[in-house]
PDB file of C-alpha atoms in Angstrom:
ATOM      1  CA  MET O   1     -24.729   4.397  -3.861  1.00 38.00           C
ATOM      2  CA  ALA O   2     -21.814   5.030  -5.308  1.00 41.00           C
ATOM      3  CA  GLU O   3     -20.922   8.621  -6.897  1.00 53.00           C
ATOM      4  CA  ASN O   4     -18.487  10.931  -8.538  1.00 73.00           C
ATOM      5  CA  ILE O   5     -15.897  12.472  -5.643  1.00 88.00           C
ATOM      6  CA  GLU O   6     -14.685  15.863  -5.919  1.00 90.00           C
ATOM      7  CA  MET O   7     -10.726  16.400  -5.470  1.00 94.00           C
ATOM      8  CA  PRO O   8      -9.814  17.676  -2.301  1.00 95.00           C
ATOM      9  CA  GLN O   9      -7.814  20.826  -2.381  1.00 95.00           C
ATOM     10  CA  GLU O  10      -4.375  19.278  -1.036  1.00 95.00           C
ATOM     11  CA  VAL O  11      -4.409  16.778  -3.721  1.00 96.00           C
ATOM     12  CA  ALA O  12      -5.176  19.384  -6.545  1.00 95.00           C
ATOM     13  CA  SER O  13      -1.858  21.272  -5.350  1.00 96.00           C
ATOM     14  CA  ASP O  14       0.377  18.372  -5.824  1.00 95.00           C
ATOM     15  CA  PRO O  15       0.568  17.580  -9.412  1.00 95.00           C
ATOM     16  CA  VAL O  16       1.339  13.935  -9.088  1.00 94.00           C
ATOM     17  CA  GLN O  17      -1.295  13.269  -6.318  1.00 96.00           C
ATOM     18  CA  ALA O  18      -3.701  14.874  -8.717  1.00 96.00           C
ATOM     19  CA  ALA O  19      -2.899  12.797 -11.722  1.00 95.00           C
ATOM     20  CA  ILE O  20      -3.128   9.389  -9.398  1.00 94.00           C
ATOM     21  CA  TRP O  21      -6.308  11.043  -8.369  1.00 95.00           C
ATOM     22  CA  GLU O  22      -7.574  11.522 -11.771  1.00 94.00           C
ATOM     23  CA  GLN O  23      -6.060   7.660 -12.910  1.00 93.00           C
ATOM     24  CA  LEU O  24      -7.788   6.055  -9.814  1.00 91.00           C
ATOM     25  CA  THR O  25     -11.500   7.958 -10.355  1.00 92.00           C
ATOM     26  CA  ALA O  26     -11.277   7.655 -14.005  1.00 90.00           C
ATOM     27  CA  ARG O  27     -11.677   3.723 -13.757  1.00 83.00           C
ATOM     28  CA  ARG O  28     -14.207   3.369 -10.603  1.00 88.00           C
ATOM     29  CA  THR O  29     -16.648   5.672  -9.021  1.00 88.00           C
ATOM     30  CA  PHE O  30     -15.890   6.136  -5.021  1.00 91.00           C
ATOM     31  CA  ALA O  31     -18.599   7.243  -2.626  1.00 90.00           C
ATOM     32  CA  GLN O  32     -17.856  10.542  -0.883  1.00 89.00           C
ATOM     33  CA  GLU O  33     -16.914   8.911   2.600  1.00 92.00           C
ATOM     34  CA  ASP O  34     -13.794   7.411   0.412  1.00 94.00           C
ATOM     35  CA  ALA O  35     -12.248  10.800  -0.364  1.00 94.00           C
ATOM     36  CA  PRO O  36     -10.162  11.125   3.224  1.00 94.00           C
ATOM     37  CA  THR O  37      -8.899   7.051   2.174  1.00 95.00           C
ATOM     38  CA  LEU O  38      -8.245   8.153  -1.779  1.00 95.00           C
ATOM     39  CA  ALA O  39      -6.423  11.405  -0.799  1.00 96.00           C
ATOM     40  CA  LEU O  40      -4.253   9.134   1.259  1.00 96.00           C
ATOM     41  CA  LEU O  41      -3.430   6.585  -1.084  1.00 96.00           C
ATOM     42  CA  CYS O  42      -2.547   9.793  -3.699  1.00 96.00           C
ATOM     43  CA  TYR O  43      -0.378  11.298  -1.292  1.00 96.00           C
ATOM     44  CA  TRP O  44       1.418   8.105  -0.368  1.00 95.00           C
ATOM     45  CA  HIS O  45       1.931   7.481  -3.976  1.00 95.00           C
ATOM     46  CA  ALA O  46       3.121  10.795  -4.218  1.00 95.00           C
ATOM     47  CA  VAL O  47       5.676   9.925  -1.466  1.00 95.00           C
ATOM     48  CA  ALA O  48       6.802   6.751  -3.019  1.00 95.00           C
ATOM     49  CA  ASN O  49       7.624   8.737  -6.211  1.00 93.00           C
ATOM     50  CA  GLN O  50       9.888  10.994  -4.467  1.00 92.00           C
ATOM     51  CA  ALA O  51      11.654   7.969  -2.652  1.00 91.00           C
ATOM     52  CA  ARG O  52      12.470   6.448  -6.280  1.00 90.00           C
ATOM     53  CA  GLU O  53      13.432   9.754  -7.478  1.00 89.00           C
ATOM     54  CA  ALA O  54      15.800  10.116  -5.030  1.00 85.00           C
ATOM     55  CA  MET O  55      17.653   6.743  -5.071  1.00 82.00           C
ATOM     56  CA  ALA O  56      17.712   7.546  -9.200  1.00 81.00           C
ATOM     57  CA  LEU O  57      19.442  10.885  -8.246  1.00 78.00           C
ATOM     58  CA  GLU O  58      22.017   9.112  -5.823  1.00 66.00           C
ATOM     59  CA  GLY O  59      22.364   5.956  -8.349  1.00 56.00           C
ATOM     60  CA  ASN O  60      24.120   8.198 -10.720  1.00 54.00           C
ATOM     61  CA  GLU O  61      27.408   8.525  -8.828  1.00 50.00           C
ATOM     62  CA  ILE O  62      27.605   4.989  -8.043  1.00 45.00           C
ATOM     63  CA  GLU O  63      28.603   2.223 -10.530  1.00 42.00           C
ATOM     64  CA  ILE O  64      27.232  -0.975  -9.250  1.00 40.00           C
ATOM     65  CA  LEU O  65      24.443  -2.909  -9.998  1.00 39.00           C
ATOM     66  CA  ASP O  66      21.340  -2.308  -7.959  1.00 46.00           C
ATOM     67  CA  ALA O  67      22.825   1.029  -7.009  1.00 46.00           C
ATOM     68  CA  THR O  68      20.119   3.220  -5.933  1.00 58.00           C
ATOM     69  CA  ALA O  69      19.013   0.613  -3.363  1.00 68.00           C
ATOM     70  CA  TYR O  70      22.255   1.126  -1.668  1.00 70.00           C
ATOM     71  CA  LYS O  71      25.018   3.702  -0.787  1.00 68.00           C
ATOM     72  CA  PRO O  72      28.736   3.033  -0.621  1.00 72.00           C
ATOM     73  CA  ILE O  73      30.293   4.064   2.874  1.00 75.00           C
ATOM     74  CA  ARG O  74      33.089   6.419   2.721  1.00 78.00           C
ATOM     75  CA  GLY O  75      36.132   6.406   4.851  1.00 79.00           C
ATOM     76  CA  LYS O  76      38.394   9.022   6.094  1.00 81.00           C
ATOM     77  CA  GLY O  77      38.767  11.599   3.444  1.00 82.00           C
ATOM     78  CA  GLY O  78      36.059  10.464   1.747  1.00 78.00           C
ATOM     79  CA  LYS O  79      37.521   7.497   0.130  1.00 79.00           C
ATOM     80  CA  ARG O  80      34.830   4.813  -1.045  1.00 76.00           C
ATOM     81  CA  LEU O  81      35.188   1.587   1.289  1.00 75.00           C
ATOM     82  CA  LYS O  82      34.173  -1.603  -0.442  1.00 74.00           C
ATOM     83  CA  MET O  83      31.422  -1.694   2.161  1.00 73.00           C
ATOM     84  CA  MET O  84      27.585  -0.795   1.378  1.00 74.00           C
ATOM     85  CA  ARG O  85      24.646   0.698   3.405  1.00 75.00           C
ATOM     86  CA  LYS O  86      21.384   0.845   3.121  1.00 79.00           C
ATOM     87  CA  ASN O  87      19.680   4.352   0.785  1.00 80.00           C
ATOM     88  CA  PRO O  88      17.552   5.921   3.777  1.00 85.00           C
ATOM     89  CA  ALA O  89      14.907   6.211   0.442  1.00 87.00           C
ATOM     90  CA  LEU O  90      14.587   2.759   0.334  1.00 87.00           C
ATOM     91  CA  THR O  91      13.510   2.716   4.027  1.00 90.00           C
ATOM     92  CA  VAL O  92      10.770   5.555   3.177  1.00 92.00           C
ATOM     93  CA  LEU O  93       9.615   3.562  -0.215  1.00 93.00           C
ATOM     94  CA  LYS O  94       9.055   0.503   1.758  1.00 93.00           C
ATOM     95  CA  GLU O  95       6.703   2.455   4.351  1.00 95.00           C
ATOM     96  CA  ALA O  96       4.998   3.809   1.233  1.00 95.00           C
ATOM     97  CA  SER O  97       4.502   0.594  -0.085  1.00 95.00           C
ATOM     98  CA  THR O  98       3.138  -0.929   2.738  1.00 95.00           C
ATOM     99  CA  GLU O  99       0.628   1.874   2.998  1.00 95.00           C
ATOM    100  CA  ILE O 100      -0.610   1.837  -0.344  1.00 95.00           C
ATOM    101  CA  ARG O 101      -1.016  -1.567   0.201  1.00 94.00           C
ATOM    102  CA  ALA O 102      -3.270  -1.371   2.699  1.00 93.00           C
ATOM    103  CA  LEU O 103      -5.299   1.526   1.247  1.00 94.00           C
ATOM    104  CA  SER O 104      -5.702  -0.238  -1.945  1.00 93.00           C
ATOM    105  CA  ASP O 105      -7.091  -2.962   0.054  1.00 92.00           C
ATOM    106  CA  GLN O 106      -9.102  -0.690   2.347  1.00 92.00           C
ATOM    107  CA  LEU O 107     -10.814   0.759  -1.156  1.00 91.00           C
ATOM    108  CA  GLY O 108     -11.249  -2.745  -2.551  1.00 89.00           C
ATOM    109  CA  LEU O 109      -8.603  -1.915  -5.214  1.00 88.00           C
ATOM    110  CA  SER O 110      -6.596  -4.728  -5.039  1.00 78.00           C
ATOM    111  CA  LYS O 111      -7.381  -8.105  -6.433  1.00 77.00           C
ATOM    112  CA  SER O 112      -7.105  -9.608  -3.122  1.00 72.00           C
ATOM    113  CA  ALA O 113      -9.559  -7.183  -1.346  1.00 67.00           C
ATOM    114  CA  ARG O 114     -12.009  -7.603  -4.228  1.00 63.00           C
ATOM    115  CA  ASN O 115     -11.647 -12.072  -3.744  1.00 63.00           C
ATOM    116  CA  VAL O 116     -12.731 -11.483   0.261  1.00 56.00           C
ATOM    117  CA  THR O 117     -15.305  -8.970  -0.261  1.00 48.00           C
ATOM    118  CA  VAL O 118     -17.124 -11.340  -2.947  1.00 45.00           C
ATOM    119  CA  GLN O 119     -16.133 -14.315  -0.440  1.00 46.00           C
ATOM    120  CA  GLN O 120     -17.995 -12.747   2.341  1.00 49.00           C
ATOM    121  CA  ALA O 121     -20.924 -11.878   0.338  1.00 46.00           C
ATOM    122  CA  ARG O 122     -21.447 -15.429  -0.741  1.00 48.00           C
ATOM    123  CA  PRO O 123     -24.173 -17.326   0.983  1.00 49.00           C
ATOM    124  CA  ALA O 124     -22.802 -20.253   3.046  1.00 54.00           C
ATOM    125  CA  SER O 125     -24.106 -23.073   1.688  1.00 61.00           C
ATOM    126  CA  ALA O 126     -26.330 -25.683   4.013  1.00 58.00           C
ATOM    127  CA  HIS O 127     -23.125 -27.775   5.079  1.00 56.00           C
ATOM    128  CA  GLY O 128     -20.871 -24.390   5.686  1.00 59.00           C
ATOM    129  CA  LYS O 129     -23.641 -23.739   8.399  1.00 59.00           C
ATOM    130  CA  LEU O 130     -24.118 -26.870   9.848  1.00 59.00           C
ATOM    131  CA  LEU O 131     -20.086 -26.751  10.118  1.00 59.00           C
ATOM    132  CA  THR O 132     -20.259 -23.463  11.843  1.00 63.00           C
ATOM    133  CA  LEU O 133     -22.675 -24.388  14.404  1.00 63.00           C
ATOM    134  CA  MET O 134     -20.541 -27.349  14.979  1.00 60.00           C
ATOM    135  CA  PHE O 135     -17.337 -25.379  15.623  1.00 63.00           C
ATOM    136  CA  ASP O 136     -19.042 -22.703  17.678  1.00 68.00           C
ATOM    137  CA  ASP O 137     -20.797 -25.429  19.628  1.00 66.00           C
ATOM    138  CA  ARG O 138     -17.300 -27.303  20.545  1.00 69.00           C
ATOM    139  CA  GLU O 139     -15.958 -23.658  21.062  1.00 68.00           C
ATOM    140  CA  ALA O 140     -18.272 -22.819  23.776  1.00 72.00           C
ATOM    141  CA  ARG O 141     -18.060 -26.517  25.500  1.00 75.00           C
ATOM    142  CA  ALA O 142     -14.519 -26.119  25.564  1.00 72.00           C
ATOM    143  CA  LYS O 143     -14.873 -22.596  27.269  1.00 73.00           C
ATOM    144  CA  ALA O 144     -17.425 -24.141  29.845  1.00 79.00           C
ATOM    145  CA  ALA O 145     -14.995 -26.963  30.735  1.00 79.00           C
ATOM    146  CA  GLY O 146     -12.414 -24.428  30.991  1.00 73.00           C
ATOM    147  CA  ALA O 147     -10.284 -25.472  28.542  1.00 58.00           C
TER     148      ALA O 147
END
C-alpha cells in the first residue's frame, strides 16, 4: 500500500535536495521502502546541479561556443593554446545523469520503466503461452543434446 513518506534529515539539510524531494513526492505517493532510493535520487540531482553550475562559472571566462563542456589548454606562461580539454565537471554530470536515470527507472518515474511494468503485469495470450512453452522445450532439448 502506498503511503506518504517523511523526508530524511540528510535531504532536508540541503535546499536543492529538499526541493527535488518536495517536487517528486507532490506528484506521486511512495512507499516507505522507497525513501532511501528517493534520497539517492535527490542527492544525484544536487550533484548534477553543482556540476552544471561549475561549468557555467568556468564558461564565463571562455569565449567559444559550448565553452562550458570544454576548457582551453594553457601553455607555458599561461598562454592559451588552440586545443581544448574536457571540463572535469562534464564527467561528474555524465555520472550523475546515469545514476538519475537508473534510480528514476527503479522508482518507476521514467516512461520506459512504467511501460515495462505494464507489459509485465499484462497476462500472456494463449498463443504467447504456447510459444513460451515451445521455446522453453527447444532450449531444454538443446541443453540435453550438449549444444
